[in-house]
Amino acid sequence: MHDQLGSPSSSRMLARYLTDIEQLLDDQHGEAALREAFDLPRIAVALTDPELRCSGEQLTSWCRQWIGPSGYERAAGGLDYERVGRSVSERVAQEGGATPESVPTRALKRLRLRRHMRTPPRGFSVSRSENLAPQQAETVDMCTALVEAARRWYARSACHDTVVQANLARLAVLR
């Protein structure tokens, strides 16, 4: 059987996960949103591997490639992708680098649990972060950068990747 090039697929499971992060931010549950957002690189890297494994090096590479739009420059008053990307990359690699190659079971399980949930309307507005304390604004920036990176990764790469699609299908049928 050969690969067919058609319209890209979408993953409701992943879309719900991203929407949940935005909803947590909208409801001012920054720490919970950050926990979920920091799992995005682990989920993305694991989905690209047939064994669902990821390493600290792969996580760092994913963050470098996907955080910040290609050719980005810091917009006046906008998100500093370089700073956020560096912070996220360091934290993700530190947390994910405990074992050389491991399966991020907790992150994948939380992703899988999204498959039966209804998707609430997207309502988080980044402009709401303008009047936040510095630490809260940093949380919103990191979550926003990670959610944007995951959307970019899925749209430009993962939706056409047969390994990713097979892994998403496997996760959808696990009980």
Coordinates of N, CA and C in Angstrom, one line a residue:
M1 N 0.8 -1.2 0.0 CA 0.0 0.0 0.0 C 0.9 1.2 0.0
H2 N 0.6 2.2 -0.9 CA 1.4 3.4 -0.9 C 0.7 4.5 -0.2
D3 N 1.5 5.5 0.2 CA 0.9 6.7 0.8 C 0.2 7.5 -0.2
Q4 N -1.0 8.0 0.2 CA -1.8 8.8 -0.6 C -1.6 10.3 -0.1
L5 N -1.4 11.2 -1.1 CA -1.3 12.6 -0.7 C -2.7 13.1 -0.9
G6 N -3.3 13.5 0.2 CA -4.6 14.0 0.1 C -4.7 15.2 1.0
S7 N -5.8 15.6 1.5 CA -5.9 16.7 2.4 C -5.4 16.2 3.8
P8 N -4.7 17.1 4.5 CA -4.2 16.7 5.8 C -5.3 16.2 6.7
S9 N -4.9 15.3 7.6 CA -5.8 14.8 8.6 C -5.8 15.8 9.8
S10 N -6.8 15.7 10.6 CA -6.8 16.5 11.9 C -6.9 15.5 13.0
S11 N -6.4 15.9 14.1 CA -6.5 15.1 15.3 C -7.4 15.8 16.4
R12 N -8.6 15.2 16.6 CA -9.5 15.9 17.6 C -8.9 15.7 18.9
M13 N -8.2 14.6 19.2 CA -7.5 14.4 20.5 C -6.5 15.5 20.8
L14 N -5.7 15.8 19.8 CA -4.7 16.8 20.0 C -5.3 18.2 20.1
A15 N -6.3 18.5 19.2 CA -7.0 19.8 19.2 C -7.7 20.0 20.6
R16 N -8.3 19.0 21.1 CA -8.9 19.1 22.5 C -7.8 19.4 23.5
Y17 N -6.7 18.7 23.4 CA -5.6 19.0 24.4 C -5.2 20.4 24.4
L18 N -5.0 21.0 23.2 CA -4.6 22.4 23.0 C -5.6 23.3 23.5
T19 N -6.9 23.0 23.2 CA -8.0 23.9 23.6 C -8.1 23.8 25.2
D20 N -7.9 22.7 25.8 CA -7.9 22.6 27.2 C -6.9 23.5 27.9
I21 N -5.7 23.6 27.3 CA -4.7 24.5 27.8 C -5.1 25.9 27.7
E22 N -5.7 26.3 26.6 CA -6.2 27.6 26.4 C -7.3 27.9 27.4
Q23 N -8.2 26.9 27.7 CA -9.3 27.1 28.6 C -8.8 27.2 30.0
L24 N -7.7 26.5 30.4 CA -7.1 26.6 31.7 C -6.6 28.0 31.9
L25 N -5.9 28.6 30.8 CA -5.4 29.9 30.9 C -6.6 30.9 31.1
D26 N -7.6 30.7 30.3 CA -8.8 31.6 30.3 C -9.4 31.6 31.7
D27 N -9.4 30.4 32.4 CA -10.0 30.3 33.7 C -9.0 30.6 34.8
Q28 N -7.8 31.2 34.4 CA -6.7 31.6 35.3 C -6.2 30.5 36.2
H29 N -6.0 29.3 35.5 CA -5.4 28.1 36.2 C -4.0 28.0 35.5
G30 N -3.2 28.9 35.7 CA -1.9 29.0 35.0 C -1.0 27.8 35.3
E31 N -0.9 27.4 36.5 CA 0.0 26.3 36.8 C -0.4 25.0 36.1
A32 N -1.7 24.7 36.1 CA -2.2 23.5 35.5 C -2.0 23.6 34.0
A33 N -2.2 24.8 33.4 CA -2.0 25.0 32.0 C -0.5 24.8 31.6
L34 N 0.3 25.3 32.5 CA 1.8 25.1 32.2 C 2.2 23.7 32.3
R35 N 1.7 22.9 33.2 CA 2.0 21.5 33.3 C 1.6 20.8 32.0
E36 N 0.4 21.1 31.5 CA -0.1 20.4 30.3 C 0.7 20.9 29.1
A37 N 1.0 22.2 29.1 CA 1.8 22.7 27.9 C 3.2 22.2 27.9
F38 N 3.8 22.0 29.0 CA 5.2 21.4 29.0 C 5.2 20.0 28.5
D39 N 4.1 19.3 28.5 CA 4.0 18.0 28.0 C 4.0 18.0 26.4
L40 N 3.6 19.1 25.8 CA 3.5 19.1 24.4 C 4.7 18.7 23.6
P41 N 5.9 19.1 23.9 CA 7.1 18.6 23.2 C 7.3 17.1 23.4
R42 N 7.1 16.6 24.6 CA 7.2 15.2 24.8 C 6.2 14.4 24.0
I43 N 5.0 14.9 23.9 CA 3.9 14.2 23.1 C 4.3 14.2 21.7
A44 N 4.7 15.4 21.2 CA 5.1 15.5 19.7 C 6.2 14.6 19.4
V45 N 7.3 14.6 20.2 CA 8.5 13.8 19.9 C 8.1 12.3 19.9
A46 N 7.3 11.9 21.0 CA 6.9 10.5 21.1 C 6.1 10.1 19.9
L47 N 5.2 10.9 19.5 CA 4.3 10.5 18.4 C 5.1 10.3 17.1
T48 N 6.2 10.9 16.9 CA 7.0 10.7 15.7 C 7.9 9.5 15.7
D49 N 7.9 8.8 16.9 CA 8.7 7.6 17.0 C 7.8 6.3 17.0
P50 N 8.1 5.3 16.3 CA 7.3 4.1 16.2 C 7.1 3.4 17.6
E51 N 8.0 3.6 18.5 CA 8.0 3.0 19.8 C 7.4 4.0 20.9
L52 N 7.1 5.2 20.4 CA 6.6 6.3 21.3 C 7.6 6.7 22.3
R53 N 8.9 6.7 21.9 CA 10.0 7.1 22.8 C 10.4 8.5 22.5
C54 N 11.1 9.2 23.5 CA 11.7 10.5 23.3 C 12.9 10.6 24.2
S55 N 13.8 11.5 23.8 CA 15.0 11.7 24.6 C 15.1 13.2 24.8
G56 N 16.0 13.6 25.8 CA 16.2 15.0 26.1 C 16.7 15.8 24.9
E57 N 17.6 15.1 24.1 CA 18.2 15.7 22.9 C 17.1 16.0 21.9
Q58 N 16.2 15.0 21.7 CA 15.1 15.2 20.7 C 14.1 16.3 21.2
L59 N 13.9 16.4 22.5 CA 13.0 17.4 23.0 C 13.6 18.8 22.7
T60 N 14.9 19.0 23.0 CA 15.6 20.2 22.8 C 15.5 20.6 21.3
S61 N 15.7 19.6 20.4 CA 15.7 19.9 19.0 C 14.3 20.3 18.5
W62 N 13.2 19.6 19.1 CA 11.8 20.0 18.7 C 11.6 21.4 19.1
C63 N 12.0 21.8 20.3 CA 11.7 23.1 20.8 C 12.4 24.2 19.9
R64 N 13.6 23.9 19.5 CA 14.4 24.8 18.7 C 13.7 25.0 17.3
Q65 N 13.2 23.9 16.8 CA 12.6 23.9 15.5 C 11.2 24.5 15.5
W66 N 10.4 24.3 16.5 CA 9.0 24.6 16.4 C 8.5 25.8 17.2
I67 N 9.3 26.2 18.3 CA 8.8 27.3 19.1 C 9.2 28.6 18.3
G68 N 8.2 29.4 18.0 CA 8.5 30.6 17.2 C 8.2 30.4 15.8
P69 N 7.5 31.2 15.1 CA 7.2 31.0 13.7 C 8.5 31.1 12.9
S70 N 8.6 30.5 11.8 CA 9.9 30.5 11.0 C 10.1 31.9 10.6
G71 N 11.4 32.3 10.7 CA 11.8 33.7 10.4 C 11.2 34.7 11.3
Y72 N 10.9 34.3 12.6 CA 10.2 35.2 13.5 C 11.2 36.3 13.9
E73 N 10.6 37.4 14.3 CA 11.4 38.5 14.9 C 10.5 39.0 16.0
R74 N 11.1 39.4 17.1 CA 10.3 39.9 18.2 C 9.5 41.1 17.8
A75 N 8.2 41.0 17.9 CA 7.3 42.1 17.5 C 7.3 43.1 18.7
A76 N 7.1 44.4 18.4 CA 7.1 45.4 19.4 C 6.0 45.0 20.4
G77 N 6.3 44.8 21.7 CA 5.4 44.4 22.7 C 4.9 43.0 22.5
G78 N 5.4 42.2 21.6 CA 4.9 40.9 21.4 C 5.7 39.9 22.2
L79 N 5.5 38.6 21.9 CA 6.1 37.5 22.6 C 7.5 37.4 22.2
D80 N 8.4 37.3 23.2 CA 9.8 37.1 22.9 C 10.1 35.6 22.8
Y81 N 9.9 35.1 21.5 CA 10.0 33.6 21.3 C 11.4 33.1 21.6
E82 N 12.4 33.9 21.4 CA 13.8 33.4 21.7 C 13.9 33.1 23.2
R83 N 13.5 34.0 24.0 CA 13.6 33.9 25.5 C 12.7 32.7 26.0
V84 N 11.5 32.7 25.5 CA 10.5 31.7 25.9 C 11.0 30.3 25.4
G85 N 11.5 30.2 24.2 CA 12.0 29.0 23.6 C 13.1 28.4 24.4
R86 N 14.0 29.3 24.8 CA 15.2 28.9 25.6 C 14.7 28.4 27.0
S87 N 13.8 29.1 27.6 CA 13.3 28.6 28.9 C 12.6 27.3 28.8
V88 N 11.7 27.2 27.9 CA 11.0 26.0 27.7 C 11.9 24.8 27.3
S89 N 12.8 25.0 26.4 CA 13.7 24.0 26.0 C 14.6 23.5 27.2
E90 N 15.1 24.4 28.0 CA 15.8 24.0 29.2 C 15.0 23.1 30.2
R91 N 13.8 23.6 30.4 CA 12.9 22.9 31.4 C 12.5 21.5 30.9
V92 N 12.1 21.5 29.6 CA 11.6 20.2 29.0 C 12.7 19.2 29.0
A93 N 13.9 19.7 28.5 CA 15.0 18.7 28.4 C 15.5 18.3 29.8
Q94 N 15.4 19.1 30.8 CA 15.7 18.8 32.2 C 14.8 17.7 32.7
E95 N 13.5 17.9 32.5 CA 12.5 17.0 33.0 C 12.5 15.7 32.2
G96 N 12.7 15.8 30.9 CA 12.6 14.6 30.0 C 13.9 13.9 29.9
G97 N 15.0 14.5 30.4 CA 16.3 13.9 30.2 C 16.7 12.9 31.3
A98 N 15.8 12.5 32.1 CA 16.2 11.6 33.2 C 16.7 10.2 32.7
T99 N 16.0 9.7 31.7 CA 16.4 8.5 31.0 C 16.7 8.8 29.6
P100 N 17.7 8.1 29.0 CA 18.1 8.4 27.6 C 17.0 8.4 26.6
E101 N 16.2 7.3 26.6 CA 15.0 7.3 25.7 C 13.9 6.6 26.5
S102 N 12.8 7.4 26.7 CA 11.7 6.8 27.5 C 10.4 7.1 26.8
V103 N 9.4 6.4 27.2 CA 8.0 6.7 26.8 C 7.4 7.6 27.8
P104 N 6.9 8.8 27.3 CA 6.3 9.7 28.2 C 4.8 9.3 28.5
T105 N 4.7 8.2 29.3 CA 3.4 7.6 29.5 C 2.4 8.5 30.1
R106 N 2.7 9.3 31.1 CA 1.7 10.2 31.7 C 1.2 11.2 30.7
A107 N 2.1 11.8 29.9 CA 1.7 12.8 28.9 C 0.8 12.2 27.9
L108 N 1.2 11.0 27.4 CA 0.4 10.3 26.4 C -1.0 9.9 26.9
K109 N -1.0 9.5 28.2 CA -2.3 9.1 28.8 C -3.2 10.3 28.9
R110 N -2.7 11.4 29.3 CA -3.5 12.6 29.4 C -4.0 13.1 28.0
L111 N -3.2 12.9 27.0 CA -3.6 13.2 25.6 C -4.7 12.3 25.2
R112 N -4.6 11.0 25.5 CA -5.6 10.0 25.1 C -6.9 10.2 25.8
L113 N -6.9 10.7 27.0 CA -8.1 10.9 27.7 C -9.0 12.0 27.1
R114 N -8.4 12.8 26.2 CA -9.1 13.9 25.6 C -10.1 13.4 24.4
R115 N -9.9 12.2 24.0 CA -10.6 11.7 22.8 C -12.1 11.7 23.0
H116 N -12.7 11.6 24.2 CA -14.1 11.5 24.4 C -14.7 12.8 24.9
M117 N -13.9 13.8 25.1 CA -14.4 15.0 25.6 C -14.9 15.9 24.5
R118 N -15.9 16.7 24.8 CA -16.4 17.7 23.8 C -15.4 18.9 23.8
T119 N -15.2 19.4 22.7 CA -14.3 20.6 22.6 C -15.1 21.9 22.9
P120 N -14.7 22.5 24.0 CA -15.4 23.8 24.3 C -14.9 24.9 23.3
P121 N -15.7 25.9 23.1 CA -15.3 26.9 22.2 C -14.0 27.6 22.7
R122 N -13.1 27.9 21.7 CA -11.8 28.6 22.1 C -12.2 30.0 22.5
G123 N -11.7 30.4 23.7 CA -12.1 31.7 24.1 C -11.0 32.5 24.7
F124 N -9.8 31.9 24.9 CA -8.7 32.6 25.5 C -8.1 33.6 24.5
S125 N -8.0 34.8 25.0 CA -7.4 35.9 24.3 C -6.1 36.3 24.9
V126 N -5.0 36.2 24.1 CA -3.7 36.6 24.6 C -3.7 38.0 25.1
S127 N -4.5 38.9 24.6 CA -4.6 40.3 25.0 C -5.0 40.4 26.5
R128 N -5.6 39.3 27.0 CA -6.0 39.3 28.4 C -4.8 39.2 29.3
S129 N -3.7 38.8 28.8 CA -2.5 38.7 29.6 C -1.7 40.0 29.8
E130 N -2.2 41.0 29.2 CA -1.5 42.3 29.3 C -1.5 42.9 30.7
N131 N -2.5 42.7 31.5 CA -2.6 43.3 32.8 C -2.2 42.3 33.9
L132 N -1.5 41.3 33.6 CA -1.1 40.3 34.6 C 0.2 40.6 35.3
A133 N 0.4 40.0 36.5 CA 1.7 40.1 37.2 C 2.8 39.4 36.3
P134 N 4.0 39.8 36.4 CA 5.1 39.3 35.6 C 5.1 37.7 35.6
Q135 N 5.0 37.1 36.7 CA 5.0 35.6 36.7 C 3.8 35.0 35.9
Q136 N 2.7 35.6 36.1 CA 1.5 35.1 35.4 C 1.6 35.4 33.9
A137 N 2.2 36.5 33.5 CA 2.4 36.8 32.1 C 3.4 35.8 31.5
E138 N 4.5 35.5 32.3 CA 5.4 34.5 31.8 C 4.8 33.1 31.5
T139 N 3.9 32.7 32.4 CA 3.1 31.5 32.3 C 2.3 31.5 31.0
V140 N 1.6 32.6 30.8 CA 0.8 32.8 29.6 C 1.7 32.7 28.3
D141 N 2.8 33.4 28.4 CA 3.8 33.4 27.2 C 4.2 32.0 26.9
M142 N 4.6 31.3 27.9 CA 5.2 29.9 27.7 C 4.1 29.0 27.1
C143 N 2.9 29.1 27.7 CA 1.8 28.2 27.2 C 1.4 28.6 25.8
T144 N 1.4 29.9 25.5 CA 1.0 30.3 24.2 C 2.1 29.9 23.2
A145 N 3.3 30.0 23.5 CA 4.4 29.6 22.6 C 4.3 28.1 22.3
L146 N 4.1 27.3 23.4 CA 4.0 25.8 23.2 C 2.8 25.4 22.4
V147 N 1.6 26.0 22.7 CA 0.4 25.7 21.9 C 0.6 26.1 20.4
E148 N 1.1 27.3 20.2 CA 1.4 27.7 18.8 C 2.4 26.7 18.1
A149 N 3.4 26.3 18.9 CA 4.4 25.4 18.3 C 3.8 24.0 18.0
A150 N 2.9 23.5 18.9 CA 2.3 22.3 18.6 C 1.3 22.3 17.4
R151 N 0.6 23.4 17.3 CA -0.3 23.6 16.1 C 0.6 23.7 14.8
R152 N 1.7 24.4 14.8 CA 2.5 24.6 13.7 C 3.1 23.2 13.3
W153 N 3.6 22.5 14.3 CA 4.2 21.1 14.1 C 3.2 20.2 13.5
Y154 N 2.0 20.2 14.0 CA 0.9 19.3 13.4 C 0.6 19.7 12.0
A155 N 0.4 21.0 11.8 CA -0.1 21.4 10.4 C 1.0 21.2 9.4
R156 N 2.3 21.5 9.7 CA 3.4 21.5 8.7 C 4.0 20.1 8.6
S157 N 3.9 19.3 9.6 CA 4.7 18.0 9.6 C 3.9 16.8 10.0
A158 N 3.3 16.8 11.2 CA 2.7 15.6 11.7 C 1.4 15.1 10.9
C159 N 0.7 16.0 10.4 CA -0.5 15.6 9.7 C -0.2 14.8 8.4
H160 N 1.0 14.9 7.9 CA 1.5 14.1 6.8 C 2.4 13.0 7.1
D161 N 2.7 12.8 8.4 CA 3.6 11.8 8.9 C 2.8 10.5 9.2
T162 N 3.1 9.4 8.5 CA 2.4 8.2 8.7 C 2.6 7.6 10.1
V163 N 3.8 7.8 10.6 CA 4.1 7.3 12.0 C 3.3 8.0 13.0
V164 N 3.2 9.3 12.9 CA 2.4 10.1 13.8 C 0.9 9.7 13.7
Q165 N 0.4 9.6 12.5 CA -1.0 9.2 12.3 C -1.3 7.8 12.9
A166 N -0.3 6.9 12.7 CA -0.5 5.5 13.2 C -0.5 5.6 14.7
N167 N 0.4 6.4 15.3 CA 0.5 6.4 16.8 C -0.8 7.1 17.4
L168 N -1.3 8.1 16.7 CA -2.5 8.8 17.2 C -3.7 7.8 17.1
A169 N -3.7 7.0 16.1 CA -4.8 5.9 15.9 C -4.6 4.9 17.0
R170 N -3.4 4.5 17.3 CA -3.2 3.5 18.4 C -3.6 4.1 19.7
L171 N -3.3 5.3 20.0 CA -3.7 5.9 21.3 C -5.2 6.0 21.4
A172 N -5.9 6.3 20.2 CA -7.3 6.4 20.2 C -8.1 5.1 20.6
V173 N -7.5 4.0 20.3 CA -8.2 2.7 20.6 C -7.7 2.1 21.8
L174 N -6.7 2.6 22.5 CA -6.3 2.0 23.8 C -7.3 2.3 24.8
R175 N -7.4 1.3 25.8 CA -8.4 1.5 26.8 C -7.7 1.7 28.2

